[in-house]
């Protein structure tokens, strides 16, 4: 950051004692932490308690005070006994560039107020300097305001989205895609190196079935046009044919084994597992074409992967190795020829790792895959973003890795999430990602068209509705805690009224328009070109306080892998912007005031845009 020498004398902050690492305190990255530490410093001296014990007790934003401290957390006694401690702080208090006042109502709590001008100065200065730094280093995810270097040197591998070839992209995949992307962004924003891995469901008996189906019903042209839809159609047809055959068999009809679809599919899959070139070649084509198509669709959602991997890519050696180790460690039992890991002791049931015919299964592949991935990436952490319905699977996987004594067993995390109710599109209840995006775009487009005057001003209405439409779907998904279920409702979530995605975009647009609408107001180049004391309205201070909280929000969202924390913050900020907008105007003000306010709105826009980008949204400038 730029030299401290440019800071006016009255805002110079005295040195704070910061020789120990204090959990959650980042003076270089979060200006509000300096002010918290100043409070902790005063109380530490008065209470004769170490500063690192006081710091976590500083509470932000309670009852219109900037920071409060509960004396009762450190001192015992009746309020009359506590008075000596409160007095000690109050009597020794001198206003500084950090704090302007301290008070108490009942001797149980101390209430501190910031030196507002100084606080606002340091906050805005920090936001604009980090913004400059991130413009200069656009590829550094730790440059923007709100980021940290906590994960520096560590590598996080994340498995998310992970749909199945020839099957619809269901709501579980949608949520995994959205949440997984944001968790990846959050880790990167906290200094981690992140590898995004798409673990395709591309292996198993069903791909033997698909192959038979394609020989019967496949169409080259259709396949090239839209591999995902076509393979799904083929899959449905062959599945129906198989079911119909089964009915006939059940009714007593005899069909020679080689004509039974079920057996044919098993045989093809066996060929695939044995690496038989013809079987592999066809399957590889299906896979490659599907990936190409997926990539294009993901792009529309600002989603990208570093690696397309999948169940098919897990090495035979690793699966054999895992099978051998669990047997050597006496963790297995047998049932009708199949080999199982017995986890009943841990209330995790028994889990098949080899089928009776020796072929592998989901768990075998995840287990072998772990070894392969660890060898390749040497991750410090591996996250799987998969619906809660698979919790047992991941518990079994992680427990087995632990019992096997794998070195990465304590680096694994399953980030789960709840169900989506009622996801369907105009085309039906079977949902493809592509159709869902299309429908969100169309619905958004209709919403926008309903305001003709505004619509006429939008330069690229379809592109804009695609951005706002996908914003709507993402925000609907992340607004609640991820473990909660929600009802998918495209109409509702694309609404401009209420706490939905479009509202956040709209706030960003408003903030952008301040600058556009006031071309005659000179844009200050630095904080030193504005008179900070002109930013004294309550509405401005409320917004600045939210901006100051932003790094804490990012940290919480990151620590708990909980994007909803960021979404809630975006809504809060958007509401504050909505009310300030009406009264704290730039237009028609005296130049000094106009300049200060313009500067303030610009910094607000920057922070909102940072948050939106972490949420994988594209902030738009006009709508
Ligand atoms: N393809 C799986 C499904 O659709 C999800 C895969 C999740 N990742 C994993 N490593 N098991 O259910």
mmCIF file of C-alpha atoms and ligand atoms in Angstrom, residues 159 161-164 170 173 199-201 311 362 366 373 382 384-387 390 393-394 397, ligand 1:
data_model
loop_
_atom_site.group_PDB
_atom_site.id
_atom_site.type_symbol
_atom_site.label_atom_id
_atom_site.label_comp_id
_atom_site.label_asym_id
_atom_site.label_seq_id
_atom_site.Cartn_x
_atom_site.Cartn_y
_atom_site.Cartn_z
ATOM 1 C CA UNK A 159 -14.666 -31.853 -6.638
ATOM 2 C CA UNK A 161 -20.699 -30.265 -10.255
ATOM 3 C CA UNK A 162 -19.699 -33.798 -11.320
ATOM 4 C CA UNK A 163 -22.737 -34.732 -13.413
ATOM 5 C CA UNK A 164 -23.325 -38.085 -15.064
ATOM 6 C CA UNK A 170 -30.335 -32.610 -11.722
ATOM 7 C CA UNK A 173 -25.637 -30.965 -9.706
ATOM 8 C CA UNK A 199 -15.567 -35.833 -11.451
ATOM 9 C CA UNK A 200 -17.836 -37.080 -14.195
ATOM 10 C CA UNK A 201 -20.092 -40.034 -13.697
ATOM 11 C CA UNK A 311 -14.948 -42.336 -12.501
ATOM 12 C CA UNK A 362 -18.979 -45.951 -7.012
ATOM 13 C CA UNK A 366 -13.862 -42.910 -5.093
ATOM 14 C CA UNK A 373 -5.461 -37.600 -6.715
ATOM 15 C CA UNK A 382 -9.856 -31.968 -0.555
ATOM 16 C CA UNK A 384 -16.367 -32.687 -2.197
ATOM 17 C CA UNK A 385 -19.434 -30.569 -2.850
ATOM 18 C CA UNK A 386 -22.220 -33.125 -3.078
ATOM 19 C CA UNK A 387 -25.834 -33.242 -1.933
ATOM 20 C CA UNK A 390 -24.714 -38.869 -0.264
ATOM 21 C CA UNK A 393 -21.268 -42.562 1.052
ATOM 22 C CA UNK A 394 -18.765 -39.897 2.075
ATOM 23 C CA UNK A 397 -15.292 -43.242 2.076
HETATM 24 N N1 LIG B 1 -21.708 -38.199 -10.282
HETATM 25 C C1 LIG B 1 -22.179 -38.236 -8.928
HETATM 26 C C2 LIG B 1 -23.690 -38.069 -8.898
HETATM 27 O O1 LIG B 1 -24.247 -37.548 -9.805
HETATM 28 C C3 LIG B 1 -21.566 -37.184 -8.051
HETATM 29 C C4 LIG B 1 -20.086 -37.331 -7.869
HETATM 30 C C5 LIG B 1 -19.597 -36.618 -6.664
HETATM 31 N N2 LIG B 1 -18.202 -36.771 -6.457
HETATM 32 C C6 LIG B 1 -17.607 -37.876 -6.012
HETATM 33 N N3 LIG B 1 -16.310 -37.899 -5.927
HETATM 34 N N4 LIG B 1 -18.291 -38.919 -5.620
HETATM 35 O O2 LIG B 1 -24.321 -38.464 -7.951
#
